[in-house]
């Protein structure tokens, strides 16, 4: 079992690690909340033990992140402030237990074992299943794949909090749909949803749009204008393609988000606001931070809860559903009497890689419905140009057109190759050891928890393979 310890005191981290490792647990430790969130995005934990009072990010903020990133993982809160009020607040916020410093090894181990017995099915899983059973998707999304079910669960989980969300994904994957779904399922649903396209405005105009300005503050400021941060007050502000904000505006935005107050351009009095911030980007902000193109402190502020939307080529099981859904939609809109789509056209659509993702699929279906002269859509009605000729390249019809796209494709191919080798490694080790995980791990020189983690990551179940 894998446990994460979050505490700013090294003596507490080291002491807990010794106690837990002595009881055969695998332990990771983080010295603050930001480091904990990084680990939560990389690994799956069976239990989190976090201090309540820490600089920068409190234990309650860590708890909120855990509820979104790993909702099935129980949390034990540790504090030196032994008040009934603090204990009650910790339990109300979702911790499974509470312990006061100083503590004994016996107390820690007792509470850890109790917490691990209390894991249960989440409400989110039930809601997602109900939504999918009703209309093969969730909200305005269409898809039943495992990848999309993770997205739906994350949307429900984060909608119940005010934690900042960073949505990542390629163009056309539905980032604004996700932002609107978060707003729709939140307690702010009756308040404004304000979307800002950060690529559509020049730097000075973006600042004016976000922060507002007073009359006469600059040339062209003919009247006082309320900023979108204030327009969205009480609701949700969606910053689309946030990676395009200049460094100078990033600094101003960070200060505003930290203080939760904004001073309009040319104004003197700050005004408080209350928003749920959701940002989105199709670029890798970590890489931009390393290159000095994006502020690290703003990245940490935005990346509290990440939500990654998979490209369509990684959820191909959803393609037939999407085709049927949008065919029905456009047939009704255009007023044509179509019986369906030819097997050749369907086969092509199912094996095409969609560099433009769902947006490209939607446009393709609309075009095919409009251009179809018979009662069945044919492959030529798709008019995907050279894409039809490159299907035989072995890359599902997708040939990169930029250095960035080529880099992403190479990474994807490498990951797939490594994954295949890892799967073969695990399955052969299990076969050699009569499907006994402990013996397979020992034979390969791995710790059993690490072996189990790899099995889980690759979706390998001993029950599924046993007896093959």
PDB file of N, CA and C in Angstrom, residues 37-73:
ATOM      1  N   UNK A  37       0.751  18.068  -4.594  1.00  0.00           N
ATOM      2  CA  UNK A  37      -0.105  18.053  -5.781  1.00  0.00           C
ATOM      3  C   UNK A  37       0.649  17.492  -6.978  1.00  0.00           C
ATOM      4  N   UNK A  38       1.932  17.844  -7.106  1.00  0.00           N
ATOM      5  CA  UNK A  38       2.761  17.273  -8.183  1.00  0.00           C
ATOM      6  C   UNK A  38       2.761  15.744  -8.100  1.00  0.00           C
ATOM      7  N   UNK A  39       2.962  15.218  -6.877  1.00  0.00           N
ATOM      8  CA  UNK A  39       2.998  13.765  -6.698  1.00  0.00           C
ATOM      9  C   UNK A  39       1.627  13.138  -6.959  1.00  0.00           C
ATOM     10  N   UNK A  40       0.560  13.824  -6.544  1.00  0.00           N
ATOM     11  CA  UNK A  40      -0.788  13.306  -6.753  1.00  0.00           C
ATOM     12  C   UNK A  40      -1.129  13.185  -8.236  1.00  0.00           C
ATOM     13  N   UNK A  41      -0.497  14.026  -9.053  1.00  0.00           N
ATOM     14  CA  UNK A  41      -0.728  13.964 -10.499  1.00  0.00           C
ATOM     15  C   UNK A  41       0.078  12.845 -11.157  1.00  0.00           C
ATOM     16  N   UNK A  42       1.117  12.375 -10.463  1.00  0.00           N
ATOM     17  CA  UNK A  42       2.015  11.381 -11.056  1.00  0.00           C
ATOM     18  C   UNK A  42       1.726   9.960 -10.584  1.00  0.00           C
ATOM     19  N   UNK A  43       1.264   9.812  -9.326  1.00  0.00           N
ATOM     20  CA  UNK A  43       1.121   8.479  -8.741  1.00  0.00           C
ATOM     21  C   UNK A  43      -0.240   8.334  -8.072  1.00  0.00           C
ATOM     22  N   UNK A  44      -0.654   7.080  -7.933  1.00  0.00           N
ATOM     23  CA  UNK A  44      -1.883   6.773  -7.216  1.00  0.00           C
ATOM     24  C   UNK A  44      -1.519   6.359  -5.790  1.00  0.00           C
ATOM     25  N   UNK A  45      -2.164   6.965  -4.798  1.00  0.00           N
ATOM     26  CA  UNK A  45      -1.884   6.650  -3.401  1.00  0.00           C
ATOM     27  C   UNK A  45      -3.090   5.966  -2.759  1.00  0.00           C
ATOM     28  N   UNK A  46      -2.812   5.148  -1.755  1.00  0.00           N
ATOM     29  CA  UNK A  46      -3.876   4.466  -1.024  1.00  0.00           C
ATOM     30  C   UNK A  46      -4.326   5.272   0.190  1.00  0.00           C
ATOM     31  N   UNK A  47      -3.476   6.199   0.642  1.00  0.00           N
ATOM     32  CA  UNK A  47      -3.792   7.009   1.829  1.00  0.00           C
ATOM     33  C   UNK A  47      -2.915   8.253   1.823  1.00  0.00           C
ATOM     34  N   UNK A  48      -3.476   9.376   2.286  1.00  0.00           N
ATOM     35  CA  UNK A  48      -2.720  10.624   2.441  1.00  0.00           C
ATOM     36  C   UNK A  48      -2.731  11.007   3.912  1.00  0.00           C
ATOM     37  N   UNK A  49      -1.562  11.342   4.445  1.00  0.00           N
ATOM     38  CA  UNK A  49      -1.459  11.899   5.800  1.00  0.00           C
ATOM     39  C   UNK A  49      -0.881  13.299   5.660  1.00  0.00           C
ATOM     40  N   UNK A  50      -1.652  14.324   6.048  1.00  0.00           N
ATOM     41  CA  UNK A  50      -1.187  15.694   5.851  1.00  0.00           C
ATOM     42  C   UNK A  50      -1.296  16.520   7.129  1.00  0.00           C
ATOM     43  N   UNK A  51      -0.327  17.397   7.306  1.00  0.00           N
ATOM     44  CA  UNK A  51      -0.383  18.348   8.406  1.00  0.00           C
ATOM     45  C   UNK A  51      -1.444  19.397   8.091  1.00  0.00           C
ATOM     46  N   UNK A  52      -2.032  19.985   9.120  1.00  0.00           N
ATOM     47  CA  UNK A  52      -3.063  21.000   8.904  1.00  0.00           C
ATOM     48  C   UNK A  52      -2.441  22.367   8.635  1.00  0.00           C
ATOM     49  N   UNK A  53      -1.508  22.790   9.483  1.00  0.00           N
ATOM     50  CA  UNK A  53      -0.914  24.120   9.380  1.00  0.00           C
ATOM     51  C   UNK A  53       0.421  24.028   8.653  1.00  0.00           C
ATOM     52  N   UNK A  54       0.453  24.529   7.413  1.00  0.00           N
ATOM     53  CA  UNK A  54       1.690  24.557   6.632  1.00  0.00           C
ATOM     54  C   UNK A  54       1.763  25.885   5.888  1.00  0.00           C
ATOM     55  N   UNK A  55       2.969  26.416   5.683  1.00  0.00           N
ATOM     56  CA  UNK A  55       3.087  27.670   4.923  1.00  0.00           C
ATOM     57  C   UNK A  55       2.725  27.471   3.456  1.00  0.00           C
ATOM     58  N   UNK A  56       2.088  28.471   2.850  1.00  0.00           N
ATOM     59  CA  UNK A  56       1.785  28.416   1.428  1.00  0.00           C
ATOM     60  C   UNK A  56       0.454  27.771   1.121  1.00  0.00           C
ATOM     61  N   UNK A  57       0.291  26.522   1.525  1.00  0.00           N
ATOM     62  CA  UNK A  57      -0.945  25.793   1.255  1.00  0.00           C
ATOM     63  C   UNK A  57      -1.296  24.955   2.474  1.00  0.00           C
ATOM     64  N   UNK A  58      -2.472  25.162   3.013  1.00  0.00           N
ATOM     65  CA  UNK A  58      -2.861  24.476   4.241  1.00  0.00           C
ATOM     66  C   UNK A  58      -3.258  23.028   3.958  1.00  0.00           C
ATOM     67  N   UNK A  59      -3.427  22.279   5.048  1.00  0.00           N
ATOM     68  CA  UNK A  59      -3.876  20.900   4.916  1.00  0.00           C
ATOM     69  C   UNK A  59      -5.260  20.798   4.312  1.00  0.00           C
ATOM     70  N   UNK A  60      -6.125  21.790   4.578  1.00  0.00           N
ATOM     71  CA  UNK A  60      -7.462  21.791   3.982  1.00  0.00           C
ATOM     72  C   UNK A  60      -7.389  21.954   2.468  1.00  0.00           C
ATOM     73  N   UNK A  61      -6.458  22.786   1.986  1.00  0.00           N
ATOM     74  CA  UNK A  61      -6.286  22.953   0.540  1.00  0.00           C
ATOM     75  C   UNK A  61      -5.754  21.671  -0.092  1.00  0.00           C
ATOM     76  N   UNK A  62      -4.849  20.993   0.599  1.00  0.00           N
ATOM     77  CA  UNK A  62      -4.372  19.690   0.116  1.00  0.00           C
ATOM     78  C   UNK A  62      -5.535  18.706   0.059  1.00  0.00           C
ATOM     79  N   UNK A  63      -6.379  18.724   1.106  1.00  0.00           N
ATOM     80  CA  UNK A  63      -7.549  17.846   1.151  1.00  0.00           C
ATOM     81  C   UNK A  63      -8.467  18.088  -0.046  1.00  0.00           C
ATOM     82  N   UNK A  64      -8.710  19.366  -0.378  1.00  0.00           N
ATOM     83  CA  UNK A  64      -9.570  19.684  -1.520  1.00  0.00           C
ATOM     84  C   UNK A  64      -8.975  19.145  -2.816  1.00  0.00           C
ATOM     85  N   UNK A  65      -7.648  19.253  -2.958  1.00  0.00           N
ATOM     86  CA  UNK A  65      -6.989  18.730  -4.154  1.00  0.00           C
ATOM     87  C   UNK A  65      -7.105  17.210  -4.228  1.00  0.00           C
ATOM     88  N   UNK A  66      -6.950  16.539  -3.092  1.00  0.00           N
ATOM     89  CA  UNK A  66      -7.065  15.079  -3.052  1.00  0.00           C
ATOM     90  C   UNK A  66      -8.469  14.641  -3.473  1.00  0.00           C
ATOM     91  N   UNK A  67      -9.490  15.382  -3.003  1.00  0.00           N
ATOM     92  CA  UNK A  67     -10.878  15.020  -3.321  1.00  0.00           C
ATOM     93  C   UNK A  67     -11.144  15.084  -4.821  1.00  0.00           C
ATOM     94  N   UNK A  68     -10.375  15.932  -5.532  1.00  0.00           N
ATOM     95  CA  UNK A  68     -10.550  16.037  -6.980  1.00  0.00           C
ATOM     96  C   UNK A  68      -9.646  15.050  -7.712  1.00  0.00           C
ATOM     97  N   UNK A  69      -8.356  15.018  -7.324  1.00  0.00           N
ATOM     98  CA  UNK A  69      -7.371  14.227  -8.066  1.00  0.00           C
ATOM     99  C   UNK A  69      -7.491  12.733  -7.791  1.00  0.00           C
ATOM    100  N   UNK A  70      -7.754  12.382  -6.523  1.00  0.00           N
ATOM    101  CA  UNK A  70      -7.844  10.966  -6.152  1.00  0.00           C
ATOM    102  C   UNK A  70      -8.970  10.794  -5.136  1.00  0.00           C
ATOM    103  N   UNK A  71     -10.223  10.919  -5.595  1.00  0.00           N
ATOM    104  CA  UNK A  71     -11.360  10.983  -4.668  1.00  0.00           C
ATOM    105  C   UNK A  71     -11.567   9.746  -3.819  1.00  0.00           C
ATOM    106  N   UNK A  72     -11.056   8.602  -4.240  1.00  0.00           N
ATOM    107  CA  UNK A  72     -11.228   7.384  -3.447  1.00  0.00           C
ATOM    108  C   UNK A  72     -10.185   7.262  -2.338  1.00  0.00           C
ATOM    109  N   UNK A  73      -9.226   8.183  -2.297  1.00  0.00           N
ATOM    110  CA  UNK A  73      -8.114   8.066  -1.357  1.00  0.00           C
ATOM    111  C   UNK A  73      -8.448   8.758  -0.037  1.00  0.00           C
TER     112      UNK A  73
END
